[in-house]
Tab-separated table of C-alpha atoms and ligand atoms in Angstrom:
chain	number	residue	atom	x	y	z
A	1	UNK	CA	108.001	177.469	171.987
A	2	UNK	CA	109.157	178.258	168.456
A	3	UNK	CA	106.665	180.183	166.335
A	4	UNK	CA	104.994	177.945	163.769
A	5	UNK	CA	106.454	174.761	165.305
A	6	UNK	CA	103.287	172.658	164.775
A	7	UNK	CA	102.741	173.868	161.164
A	8	UNK	CA	106.338	173.299	160.375
A	9	UNK	CA	106.214	169.694	161.727
A	10	UNK	CA	102.937	169.023	159.934
A	11	UNK	CA	104.506	170.207	156.691
A	12	UNK	CA	107.572	167.913	157.280
A	13	UNK	CA	105.887	164.617	158.143
A	14	UNK	CA	102.052	165.086	157.816
A	15	UNK	CA	99.397	166.198	160.111
A	16	UNK	CA	98.385	162.696	161.124
A	17	UNK	CA	101.733	162.103	162.880
A	18	UNK	CA	101.649	165.224	165.088
A	19	UNK	CA	99.889	165.745	168.438
A	20	UNK	CA	99.589	169.396	169.436
A	21	UNK	CA	96.471	169.588	171.653
A	22	UNK	CA	97.217	169.811	175.406
A	23	UNK	CA	95.161	166.749	176.242
A	24	UNK	CA	97.332	164.625	173.860
A	25	UNK	CA	100.601	166.211	175.043
A	26	UNK	CA	99.713	165.358	178.634
A	27	UNK	CA	99.992	161.682	177.781
A	28	UNK	CA	103.648	162.226	176.783
A	29	UNK	CA	104.657	164.389	179.783
A	30	UNK	CA	105.570	161.813	182.367
A	31	UNK	CA	107.135	158.339	182.939
A	32	UNK	CA	106.988	155.849	185.843
A	33	UNK	CA	108.657	158.338	188.172
A	34	UNK	CA	105.638	160.677	187.759
A	35	UNK	CA	107.831	163.617	187.002
A	36	UNK	CA	105.789	165.798	184.732
A	37	UNK	CA	106.884	168.275	182.062
A	38	UNK	CA	104.727	169.085	179.015
A	39	UNK	CA	106.292	168.780	175.470
A	40	UNK	CA	105.509	171.497	172.957
A	41	UNK	CA	104.693	168.929	170.349
A	42	UNK	CA	104.594	165.095	169.954
A	43	UNK	CA	105.614	163.413	166.726
A	44	UNK	CA	104.692	159.779	166.035
A	45	UNK	CA	107.019	158.797	163.201
A	46	UNK	CA	106.304	155.785	160.944
A	47	UNK	CA	109.799	155.543	159.420
A	48	UNK	CA	113.424	156.402	159.864
A	49	UNK	CA	112.867	159.125	157.193
A	50	UNK	CA	110.278	160.816	159.460
A	51	UNK	CA	112.726	160.794	162.325
A	52	UNK	CA	115.533	162.252	160.107
A	53	UNK	CA	113.239	165.117	158.965
A	54	UNK	CA	112.200	166.061	162.545
A	55	UNK	CA	115.707	165.817	164.014
A	56	UNK	CA	117.243	167.864	161.198
A	57	UNK	CA	114.605	170.548	161.652
A	58	UNK	CA	115.019	170.523	165.484
A	59	UNK	CA	118.799	170.866	165.133
A	60	UNK	CA	118.469	173.803	162.783
A	61	UNK	CA	116.187	175.546	165.253
A	62	UNK	CA	117.857	174.363	168.513
A	63	UNK	CA	114.763	172.611	169.716
A	64	UNK	CA	115.032	169.768	172.352
A	65	UNK	CA	114.161	166.297	170.993
A	66	UNK	CA	113.251	163.613	173.481
A	67	UNK	CA	112.938	159.914	172.298
A	68	UNK	CA	110.251	157.943	173.963
A	69	UNK	CA	109.286	154.325	173.932
A	70	UNK	CA	106.369	153.574	176.286
A	71	UNK	CA	107.337	155.828	179.153
A	72	UNK	CA	107.877	152.955	181.657
A	73	UNK	CA	111.305	154.319	182.644
A	74	UNK	CA	112.070	154.745	186.367
A	75	UNK	CA	114.530	157.644	186.170
A	76	UNK	CA	112.603	160.367	184.224
A	77	UNK	CA	114.586	159.600	180.958
A	78	UNK	CA	111.697	160.244	178.520
A	79	UNK	CA	110.300	163.235	180.382
A	80	UNK	CA	110.809	166.464	178.313
A	81	UNK	CA	112.196	168.628	181.145
A	82	UNK	CA	113.207	171.393	178.706
A	83	UNK	CA	110.024	171.133	176.556
A	84	UNK	CA	110.506	170.686	172.808
A	85	UNK	CA	109.470	167.739	170.709
A	86	UNK	CA	108.763	164.239	172.030
A	87	UNK	CA	109.470	161.654	169.373
A	88	UNK	CA	107.379	158.641	170.308
A	89	UNK	CA	108.560	155.446	168.510
A	90	UNK	CA	105.337	153.561	169.391
A	91	UNK	CA	104.258	153.084	165.800
A	92	UNK	CA	107.613	152.017	164.475
A	93	UNK	CA	106.679	148.560	165.737
A	94	UNK	CA	107.351	146.070	163.015
A	95	UNK	CA	109.297	142.891	163.468
A	96	UNK	CA	111.245	142.915	160.177
A	97	UNK	CA	112.943	139.514	160.275
A	98	UNK	CA	113.422	136.451	162.470
A	99	UNK	CA	116.209	134.260	161.026
A	100	UNK	CA	115.850	130.837	162.473
A	101	UNK	CA	118.941	129.407	160.855
A	102	UNK	CA	121.381	132.211	161.851
A	103	UNK	CA	119.541	132.969	165.076
A	104	UNK	CA	118.939	136.670	164.894
A	105	UNK	CA	115.997	139.028	164.733
A	106	UNK	CA	115.666	142.528	163.271
A	107	UNK	CA	113.033	144.904	164.559
A	108	UNK	CA	111.935	148.564	164.476
A	109	UNK	CA	112.726	150.141	167.854
A	110	UNK	CA	109.046	150.623	168.932
A	111	UNK	CA	108.339	146.907	169.062
A	112	UNK	CA	107.059	145.902	172.523
A	113	UNK	CA	109.559	143.592	174.120
A	114	UNK	CA	107.099	140.826	174.935
A	115	UNK	CA	105.672	140.815	171.363
A	116	UNK	CA	109.197	140.089	170.091
A	117	UNK	CA	109.860	137.394	172.710
A	118	UNK	CA	106.566	135.675	171.805
A	119	UNK	CA	107.180	135.794	168.043
A	120	UNK	CA	110.734	134.449	168.564
A	121	UNK	CA	109.388	131.616	170.701
A	122	UNK	CA	106.943	130.576	167.886
A	123	UNK	CA	110.103	129.911	165.794
A	124	UNK	CA	111.601	127.707	168.511
A	125	UNK	CA	114.114	130.404	169.591
A	126	UNK	CA	114.632	132.476	172.699
A	127	UNK	CA	115.177	136.157	173.440
A	128	UNK	CA	116.306	135.969	177.063
A	129	UNK	CA	116.268	139.597	178.309
A	130	UNK	CA	113.200	139.802	180.496
A	131	UNK	CA	112.547	143.091	182.224
A	132	UNK	CA	109.502	142.905	184.544
A	133	UNK	CA	108.065	145.641	182.282
A	134	UNK	CA	108.345	143.317	179.214
A	135	UNK	CA	104.689	143.901	178.248
A	136	UNK	CA	104.884	147.670	178.451
A	137	UNK	CA	108.339	148.701	177.356
A	138	UNK	CA	109.807	148.946	173.825
A	139	UNK	CA	112.962	147.267	172.599
A	140	UNK	CA	114.316	150.769	171.814
A	141	UNK	CA	113.726	151.807	175.372
A	142	UNK	CA	115.336	148.564	176.550
A	143	UNK	CA	118.510	149.225	174.505
A	144	UNK	CA	118.537	152.953	175.472
A	145	UNK	CA	118.474	151.954	179.193
A	146	UNK	CA	120.289	148.624	178.759
A	147	UNK	CA	117.478	146.969	180.525
A	148	UNK	CA	118.249	144.076	182.792
A	149	UNK	CA	115.579	141.686	184.052
A	150	UNK	CA	114.466	138.505	185.692
A	151	UNK	CA	116.843	136.306	183.777
A	152	UNK	CA	119.923	138.463	183.884
A	153	UNK	CA	121.878	136.229	186.290
A	154	UNK	CA	122.274	133.586	183.639
A	155	UNK	CA	121.829	135.363	180.380
A	156	UNK	CA	123.070	138.869	180.947
A	157	UNK	CA	121.234	142.036	180.007
A	158	UNK	CA	119.976	143.681	176.759
A	159	UNK	CA	123.547	144.744	175.714
A	160	UNK	CA	124.532	141.015	175.445
A	161	UNK	CA	122.029	140.568	172.603
A	162	UNK	CA	122.531	143.595	170.433
A	163	UNK	CA	124.139	142.672	167.135
A	164	UNK	CA	123.592	145.940	165.322
A	165	UNK	CA	121.710	149.309	165.380
A	166	UNK	CA	120.367	151.909	163.087
A	167	UNK	CA	120.231	155.351	164.674
A	168	UNK	CA	119.752	158.994	163.795
A	169	UNK	CA	122.295	161.521	164.911
A	170	UNK	CA	121.387	165.067	166.014
A	171	UNK	CA	122.205	166.533	162.585
A	172	UNK	CA	119.912	164.018	160.842
A	173	UNK	CA	122.572	161.570	159.586
A	174	UNK	CA	121.634	157.859	159.733
A	175	UNK	CA	124.337	155.505	161.156
A	176	UNK	CA	124.116	151.724	160.812
A	177	UNK	CA	126.342	149.359	162.823
A	178	UNK	CA	127.031	145.596	163.111
A	179	UNK	CA	124.649	143.276	161.350
A	180	UNK	CA	122.863	146.267	159.916
A	181	UNK	CA	125.925	147.651	158.131
A	182	UNK	CA	128.872	146.591	156.121
A	183	UNK	CA	131.269	148.236	158.527
A	184	UNK	CA	134.077	146.202	159.994
A	185	UNK	CA	133.631	144.914	163.522
A	186	UNK	CA	137.038	145.879	164.742
A	187	UNK	CA	136.394	149.671	164.651
A	188	UNK	CA	135.134	151.875	167.499
A	189	UNK	CA	132.129	150.187	169.133
A	190	UNK	CA	129.513	152.751	168.200
A	191	UNK	CA	126.588	150.574	169.141
A	192	UNK	CA	128.231	150.012	172.494
A	193	UNK	CA	128.052	153.789	173.068
A	194	UNK	CA	124.409	153.951	172.107
A	195	UNK	CA	123.406	151.187	174.561
A	196	UNK	CA	122.428	152.809	177.852
A	197	UNK	CA	122.827	156.322	176.343
A	198	UNK	CA	119.248	157.248	177.402
A	199	UNK	CA	118.381	159.048	174.151
A	200	UNK	CA	121.287	161.524	174.600
A	201	UNK	CA	123.420	160.359	171.616
A	202	UNK	CA	120.932	159.297	168.898
A	203	UNK	CA	117.450	158.123	168.224
A	204	UNK	CA	117.495	154.342	167.668
A	205	UNK	CA	115.258	153.278	164.788
A	206	UNK	CA	116.196	149.601	164.147
A	207	UNK	CA	117.857	146.844	166.125
A	208	UNK	CA	119.322	143.510	165.379
A	209	UNK	CA	119.268	141.009	168.215
A	210	UNK	CA	121.060	137.710	168.814
A	211	UNK	CA	118.741	134.840	169.669
A	212	UNK	CA	119.476	131.538	171.321
A	213	UNK	CA	118.023	128.091	171.309
A	214	UNK	CA	115.019	127.687	173.557
A	215	UNK	CA	115.953	125.898	176.826
A	216	UNK	CA	114.395	122.366	176.950
A	217	UNK	CA	113.640	122.188	180.652
A	218	UNK	CA	113.162	124.419	183.783
A	219	UNK	CA	112.044	124.054	187.331
A	220	UNK	CA	110.657	126.807	189.570
A	221	UNK	CA	110.602	127.098	193.330
A	222	UNK	CA	109.547	129.662	195.848
A	223	UNK	CA	111.460	129.397	199.137
A	224	UNK	CA	110.186	131.279	202.210
A	225	UNK	CA	112.241	132.510	205.161
A	226	UNK	CA	111.607	134.032	208.573
A	227	UNK	CA	114.526	136.435	208.237
A	228	UNK	CA	115.498	138.557	205.233
A	229	UNK	CA	119.161	137.977	206.150
A	230	UNK	CA	118.773	134.252	205.602
A	231	UNK	CA	117.309	134.770	202.118
A	232	UNK	CA	120.189	137.123	201.283
A	233	UNK	CA	122.635	134.495	202.569
A	234	UNK	CA	121.091	131.880	200.244
A	235	UNK	CA	121.837	134.217	197.264
A	236	UNK	CA	125.400	134.630	198.359
A	237	UNK	CA	125.835	130.863	198.922
A	238	UNK	CA	124.290	129.901	195.567
A	239	UNK	CA	126.707	132.298	193.943
A	240	UNK	CA	129.661	130.844	195.843
A	241	UNK	CA	128.689	127.281	194.908
A	242	UNK	CA	128.871	128.332	191.239
A	243	UNK	CA	125.167	127.632	190.574
A	244	UNK	CA	123.732	129.936	187.872
A	245	UNK	CA	119.924	129.740	187.860
A	246	UNK	CA	118.245	131.716	185.114
A	247	UNK	CA	116.244	133.600	187.738
A	248	UNK	CA	117.025	134.262	191.367
A	249	UNK	CA	114.561	136.871	192.578
A	250	UNK	CA	114.026	138.337	196.058
A	251	UNK	CA	110.794	139.741	197.594
A	252	UNK	CA	110.498	140.974	201.134
A	253	UNK	CA	107.649	139.962	203.467
A	254	UNK	CA	105.600	143.166	203.439
A	255	UNK	CA	105.749	143.298	199.642
A	256	UNK	CA	104.616	139.634	199.498
A	257	UNK	CA	101.712	140.503	201.790
A	258	UNK	CA	100.643	143.256	199.376
A	259	UNK	CA	100.925	140.840	196.477
A	260	UNK	CA	98.888	138.172	198.179
A	261	UNK	CA	96.108	140.721	198.814
A	262	UNK	CA	96.320	141.680	195.205
A	263	UNK	CA	96.305	138.312	193.429
A	264	UNK	CA	95.013	135.112	194.750
A	265	UNK	CA	97.647	132.317	195.102
A	266	UNK	CA	96.559	129.894	197.822
A	267	UNK	CA	99.729	127.740	197.805
A	268	UNK	CA	102.104	130.546	198.750
A	269	UNK	CA	102.796	130.928	202.517
A	270	UNK	CA	103.321	134.316	204.129
A	271	UNK	CA	107.027	134.796	205.012
A	272	UNK	CA	109.444	137.574	205.946
A	273	UNK	CA	111.284	137.016	202.637
A	274	UNK	CA	110.939	134.710	199.661
A	275	UNK	CA	113.235	133.799	196.821
A	276	UNK	CA	111.972	132.724	193.413
A	277	UNK	CA	114.553	130.347	191.874
A	278	UNK	CA	114.455	128.965	188.397
A	279	UNK	CA	117.266	126.898	186.843
A	280	UNK	CA	116.787	126.104	183.195
A	281	UNK	CA	118.742	124.123	180.532
A	282	UNK	CA	119.157	120.360	180.068
A	283	UNK	CA	116.908	118.218	182.416
A	284	UNK	CA	119.764	116.352	184.238
A	285	UNK	CA	121.673	119.534	184.822
A	286	UNK	CA	118.613	121.393	186.090
A	287	UNK	CA	117.649	118.632	188.507
A	288	UNK	CA	121.149	118.512	189.895
A	289	UNK	CA	121.180	122.280	190.383
A	290	UNK	CA	117.796	122.209	192.039
A	291	UNK	CA	119.029	119.634	194.570
A	292	UNK	CA	121.907	121.799	195.479
A	293	UNK	CA	119.617	124.932	195.736
A	294	UNK	CA	117.255	122.950	198.077
A	295	UNK	CA	120.202	122.021	200.327
A	296	UNK	CA	121.399	125.577	200.505
A	297	UNK	CA	117.918	126.838	201.309
A	298	UNK	CA	117.519	124.278	204.118
A	299	UNK	CA	120.920	125.097	205.559
A	300	UNK	CA	119.791	128.761	205.755
A	301	UNK	CA	116.551	127.973	207.633
A	302	UNK	CA	114.051	128.050	204.791
A	303	UNK	CA	110.594	127.434	206.338
A	304	UNK	CA	108.921	126.506	203.074
A	305	UNK	CA	110.136	125.346	199.660
A	306	UNK	CA	107.301	125.249	197.151
A	307	UNK	CA	108.016	123.622	193.750
A	308	UNK	CA	105.753	124.509	190.867
A	309	UNK	CA	104.103	121.213	189.782
A	310	UNK	CA	102.252	122.414	186.790
A	311	UNK	CA	102.727	125.086	184.112
A	312	UNK	CA	99.853	126.915	185.735
A	313	UNK	CA	101.538	126.940	189.202
A	314	UNK	CA	104.794	128.092	187.519
A	315	UNK	CA	102.970	131.010	185.919
A	316	UNK	CA	101.329	131.889	189.251
A	317	UNK	CA	104.754	131.929	191.069
A	318	UNK	CA	106.038	134.315	188.310
A	319	UNK	CA	102.850	136.405	188.729
A	320	UNK	CA	103.758	136.848	192.383
A	321	UNK	CA	107.097	138.401	191.330
A	322	UNK	CA	105.732	140.399	188.440
A	323	UNK	CA	102.959	141.969	190.596
A	324	UNK	CA	105.420	143.113	193.305
A	325	UNK	CA	105.919	146.648	192.012
A	326	UNK	CA	102.292	147.499	191.409
A	327	UNK	CA	101.036	145.837	194.580
A	328	UNK	CA	103.250	148.011	196.756
A	329	UNK	CA	101.114	150.973	195.968
A	330	UNK	CA	98.634	149.581	198.539
A	331	UNK	CA	101.037	150.891	201.237
A	332	UNK	CA	101.396	154.541	200.188
A	333	UNK	CA	100.651	156.761	197.204
A	334	UNK	CA	104.275	157.408	196.152
A	335	UNK	CA	107.045	154.956	195.487
A	336	UNK	CA	110.593	156.164	195.207
A	337	UNK	CA	112.195	153.222	193.455
A	338	UNK	CA	116.014	152.956	193.433
A	339	UNK	CA	117.682	149.987	191.713
A	340	UNK	CA	121.011	149.685	193.413
A	341	UNK	CA	123.288	146.819	192.655
A	342	UNK	CA	126.093	145.217	194.748
A	343	UNK	CA	128.229	142.099	194.306
A	344	UNK	CA	125.900	139.190	195.341
A	345	UNK	CA	128.257	138.343	198.216
A	346	UNK	CA	127.434	141.749	199.709
A	347	UNK	CA	123.693	141.346	199.636
A	348	UNK	CA	123.448	140.364	203.329
A	349	UNK	CA	125.243	143.654	204.199
A	350	UNK	CA	122.981	145.675	201.916
A	351	UNK	CA	119.881	144.139	203.516
A	352	UNK	CA	121.231	144.854	207.021
A	353	UNK	CA	122.135	148.453	205.986
A	354	UNK	CA	118.707	149.053	204.606
A	355	UNK	CA	117.046	148.197	207.943
A	356	UNK	CA	119.237	150.836	209.695
A	357	UNK	CA	118.453	153.491	207.058
A	358	UNK	CA	114.734	152.775	207.469
A	359	UNK	CA	115.031	153.236	211.212
A	360	UNK	CA	117.421	156.298	211.125
A	361	UNK	CA	115.181	158.231	208.670
A	362	UNK	CA	111.813	156.849	209.813
A	363	UNK	CA	110.852	155.679	206.324
A	364	UNK	CA	109.183	152.546	205.111
A	365	UNK	CA	111.438	150.546	202.819
A	366	UNK	CA	110.310	147.679	200.779
A	367	UNK	CA	112.544	145.616	198.545
A	368	UNK	CA	112.395	143.093	195.777
A	369	UNK	CA	114.555	142.505	192.724
A	370	UNK	CA	117.054	140.542	190.751
A	371	UNK	CA	119.042	139.343	193.781
A	372	UNK	CA	121.104	136.891	191.707
A	373	UNK	CA	122.665	139.935	190.034
A	374	UNK	CA	122.923	141.719	193.409
A	375	UNK	CA	120.377	144.126	192.031
A	376	UNK	CA	117.703	145.089	194.579
A	377	UNK	CA	114.814	147.511	193.936
A	378	UNK	CA	114.647	149.559	197.084
A	379	UNK	CA	111.280	151.270	197.314
A	380	UNK	CA	110.716	153.985	199.745
A	381	UNK	CA	106.973	154.165	200.207
A	382	UNK	CA	105.812	157.772	200.976
A	383	UNK	CA	103.560	160.549	200.051
A	384	UNK	CA	104.968	163.257	197.729
A	385	UNK	CA	102.587	165.807	199.110
A	386	UNK	CA	104.245	165.566	202.600
A	387	UNK	CA	107.316	167.768	202.287
A	388	UNK	CA	108.786	166.956	205.744
A	389	UNK	CA	108.557	163.275	204.925
A	390	UNK	CA	110.048	163.773	201.403
A	391	UNK	CA	113.126	165.489	203.034
A	392	UNK	CA	113.764	162.353	204.999
A	393	UNK	CA	113.193	160.254	201.898
A	394	UNK	CA	115.862	162.293	200.036
A	395	UNK	CA	118.311	161.837	202.916
A	396	UNK	CA	117.602	158.088	203.025
A	397	UNK	CA	118.279	157.848	199.269
A	398	UNK	CA	121.597	159.632	199.720
A	399	UNK	CA	122.566	157.139	202.506
A	400	UNK	CA	121.470	154.202	200.315
A	401	UNK	CA	123.779	155.380	197.495
A	402	UNK	CA	126.711	155.884	199.892
A	403	UNK	CA	126.184	152.401	201.306
A	404	UNK	CA	125.984	150.880	197.800
A	405	UNK	CA	129.183	152.420	196.704
A	406	UNK	CA	130.925	151.419	199.905
A	407	UNK	CA	129.869	147.845	199.227
A	408	UNK	CA	131.451	148.015	195.764
A	409	UNK	CA	128.186	148.415	193.956
A	410	UNK	CA	126.651	150.770	191.394
A	411	UNK	CA	123.777	153.311	191.637
A	412	UNK	CA	121.876	151.720	188.795
A	413	UNK	CA	121.585	148.049	188.022
A	414	UNK	CA	119.274	148.664	185.150
A	415	UNK	CA	117.113	151.782	185.304
A	416	UNK	CA	119.698	154.245	184.168
A	417	UNK	CA	120.526	157.751	185.480
A	418	UNK	CA	117.993	160.094	183.820
A	419	UNK	CA	117.182	163.022	186.064
A	420	UNK	CA	116.732	161.220	189.373
A	421	UNK	CA	120.240	160.004	189.852
A	422	UNK	CA	122.295	162.584	187.957
A	423	UNK	CA	123.391	164.547	190.991
A	424	UNK	CA	124.975	161.333	192.410
A	425	UNK	CA	126.701	160.096	189.327
A	426	UNK	CA	130.018	161.833	189.979
A	427	UNK	CA	130.333	159.910	193.263
A	428	UNK	CA	130.499	156.709	191.193
A	429	UNK	CA	132.420	157.656	188.017
A	430	UNK	CA	134.438	160.663	189.246
A	431	UNK	CA	134.974	164.001	187.573
A	432	UNK	CA	137.155	162.437	184.801
A	433	UNK	CA	134.384	159.939	183.921
A	434	UNK	CA	131.868	162.742	183.660
A	435	UNK	CA	134.143	164.896	181.560
A	436	UNK	CA	134.897	162.043	179.153
A	437	UNK	CA	131.179	161.190	178.764
A	438	UNK	CA	130.401	164.875	178.105
A	439	UNK	CA	132.991	164.963	175.323
A	440	UNK	CA	131.427	161.892	173.743
A	441	UNK	CA	128.039	163.639	174.001
A	442	UNK	CA	129.395	166.719	172.314
A	443	UNK	CA	130.840	164.663	169.452
A	444	UNK	CA	127.448	162.997	168.774
A	445	UNK	CA	125.244	166.011	169.485
A	446	UNK	CA	127.218	169.343	169.215
A	447	UNK	CA	124.279	171.590	169.931
A	448	UNK	CA	122.936	169.381	172.835
A	449	UNK	CA	119.340	168.963	171.453
A	450	UNK	CA	119.041	165.270	172.180
A	451	UNK	CA	117.330	164.734	175.549
A	452	UNK	CA	118.956	167.718	177.248
A	453	UNK	CA	119.230	167.814	181.086
A	454	UNK	CA	119.637	163.999	181.390
A	455	UNK	CA	122.446	161.959	182.970
A	456	UNK	CA	124.653	165.015	183.673
A	457	UNK	CA	123.642	167.942	185.814
B	1	FAD	C1	106.684	148.015	186.954
B	1	FAD	C2	108.014	148.245	186.209
B	1	FAD	C3	108.929	147.219	186.227
B	1	FAD	C4	110.166	147.440	185.563
B	1	FAD	N1	111.077	146.408	185.514
B	1	FAD	C5	112.299	146.627	184.956
B	1	FAD	C6	113.207	145.494	184.888
B	1	FAD	O1	113.000	144.407	185.377
B	1	FAD	N2	114.411	145.779	184.307
B	1	FAD	C7	114.646	146.968	183.731
B	1	FAD	O2	115.801	147.198	183.236
B	1	FAD	N3	113.770	148.019	183.778
B	1	FAD	C8	112.601	147.836	184.378
B	1	FAD	N4	111.680	148.858	184.412
B	1	FAD	C9	112.101	150.234	183.786
B	1	FAD	C10	111.717	150.477	182.326
B	1	FAD	O3	110.585	149.546	181.934
B	1	FAD	C11	112.915	150.196	181.416
B	1	FAD	O4	113.844	151.201	181.664
B	1	FAD	C12	112.574	150.156	179.891
B	1	FAD	O5	113.708	149.802	179.191
B	1	FAD	C13	112.004	151.513	179.361
B	1	FAD	O6	111.454	151.269	178.140
B	1	FAD	P1	110.364	152.285	177.497
B	1	FAD	O7	110.111	151.765	176.053
B	1	FAD	O8	109.253	152.425	178.394
B	1	FAD	O9	111.295	153.609	177.405
B	1	FAD	P2	110.987	155.053	177.937
B	1	FAD	O10	110.657	155.034	179.375
B	1	FAD	O11	110.024	155.663	177.058
B	1	FAD	O12	112.414	155.720	177.756
B	1	FAD	C14	113.481	155.334	178.525
B	1	FAD	C15	114.758	156.051	178.035
B	1	FAD	O13	115.152	155.480	176.772
B	1	FAD	C16	115.135	156.578	175.804
B	1	FAD	N5	114.563	155.982	174.565
B	1	FAD	C17	113.436	155.289	174.382
B	1	FAD	N6	113.264	154.905	173.172
B	1	FAD	C18	114.430	155.283	172.493
B	1	FAD	C19	114.890	155.215	171.190
B	1	FAD	N7	114.212	154.432	170.228
B	1	FAD	N8	116.122	155.699	170.867
B	1	FAD	C20	116.816	156.326	171.811
B	1	FAD	N9	116.473	156.500	173.069
B	1	FAD	C21	115.275	155.944	173.377
B	1	FAD	C22	114.381	157.691	176.328
B	1	FAD	O14	114.717	158.973	175.860
B	1	FAD	C23	114.589	157.578	177.867
B	1	FAD	O15	115.791	158.214	178.184
B	1	FAD	C24	110.446	148.718	184.959
B	1	FAD	C25	109.537	149.713	184.977
B	1	FAD	C26	108.251	149.520	185.644
B	1	FAD	C27	107.261	150.576	185.625
């Protein structure tokens, strides 16, 4: 650690914005992967100017700087693996503007995603990106990971809503793009580069988002199946039929059992797999789609199709899906969560392949996820203190990635690369892809101080 680091930071931005005690730094040392590395200092900026001062100082002294939202990431992105300064954007949390007429919103990057979605709704507008972690992730973190979510099938992911960014480069310059600048649109797409850059190219301080009209009507059903393959086939058939529900979510039977022990929903039947399906839009169109969805479910041997009859029931069905991740921890203390994504038509093959991987490596695999996008969260339930078991888990993950790429898929549907997937990235993008991305990184961050050790090994 650099001599006088804490004193220098206090002089730059004020004592009240620095955490230096070990018990405070502990809280910024991990994310949802439970990888743990202590930062030397934590800065809680209140403005872009604070960020600029810290980054400029860090660059002059070659100190790593790791941006952090709320640490809900699943790939170790905000974990300071090389120490240095964590810049936690949690207090840059103001919603600066919601423009009803022009349908956009401008926020500081530490705003919690659900706070923004709720405020926008009050104005009769809609912010569709809906990661399951909506209530405990920031919009800056969502942009930096290009978060997907429960409504991605119909509405796309975070990147489809970004209209402009303000971000701080490694030498302390502030760049503004899109709606936040007067720059022409037909130049290099700088904000496109920042989206999904995982804190390696710049620190995002403000974001402008596109908003849409609030849909007028939706219906929600939970369909249960005796075989996972049948549920996967429904996803493939819905896609082939050209139906685009806003949500098409999959949960396997063991995960559902954990959820039903965790929250009480008496109208949901136990099944080997369930699909949560929600078309939304104009009433006529939604009802027509729902009729087709029912037929497809019946053709694929659905044993139950439960429609939500009240807002309360709808909320309960969503709770079943949102609780899936946490409820799984009833099965084992460690969850290795991979978010692979394949073309929806390949889901049945992915599901079949997962069963074989589970058997071959004697590991318990539970799945749920945004099946409509072909994006499954494959959770290997294990115990990180059992080294023999963890070796088999690592081998199973490798096989999972091989299978995903063979099926024409991608290693990360939405969680990014971080540290957990970096050694596999070349298999997907090739040597040339890696070299090109490294050159971009060098142009933005010549000394490599921004989130070092992430994405590339
Ligand atoms: C139970 C659970 C469910 C989840 N569900 C989903 C889901 O449905 N869809 C989905 O996509 N993800 C999901 N996630 C993963 C995670 O919530 C997302 O990746 C989210 O976008 C991370 O936001 P955060 O604010 O917590 O960022 P952090 O975890 O703090 O950081 C994530 C990455 O973004 C960078 N970063 C953060 N803020 C900034 C900034 N202002 N400027 C530059 N870089 C920054 C960090 O350096 C890091 O690399 C889930 C996680 C959990 C635990």
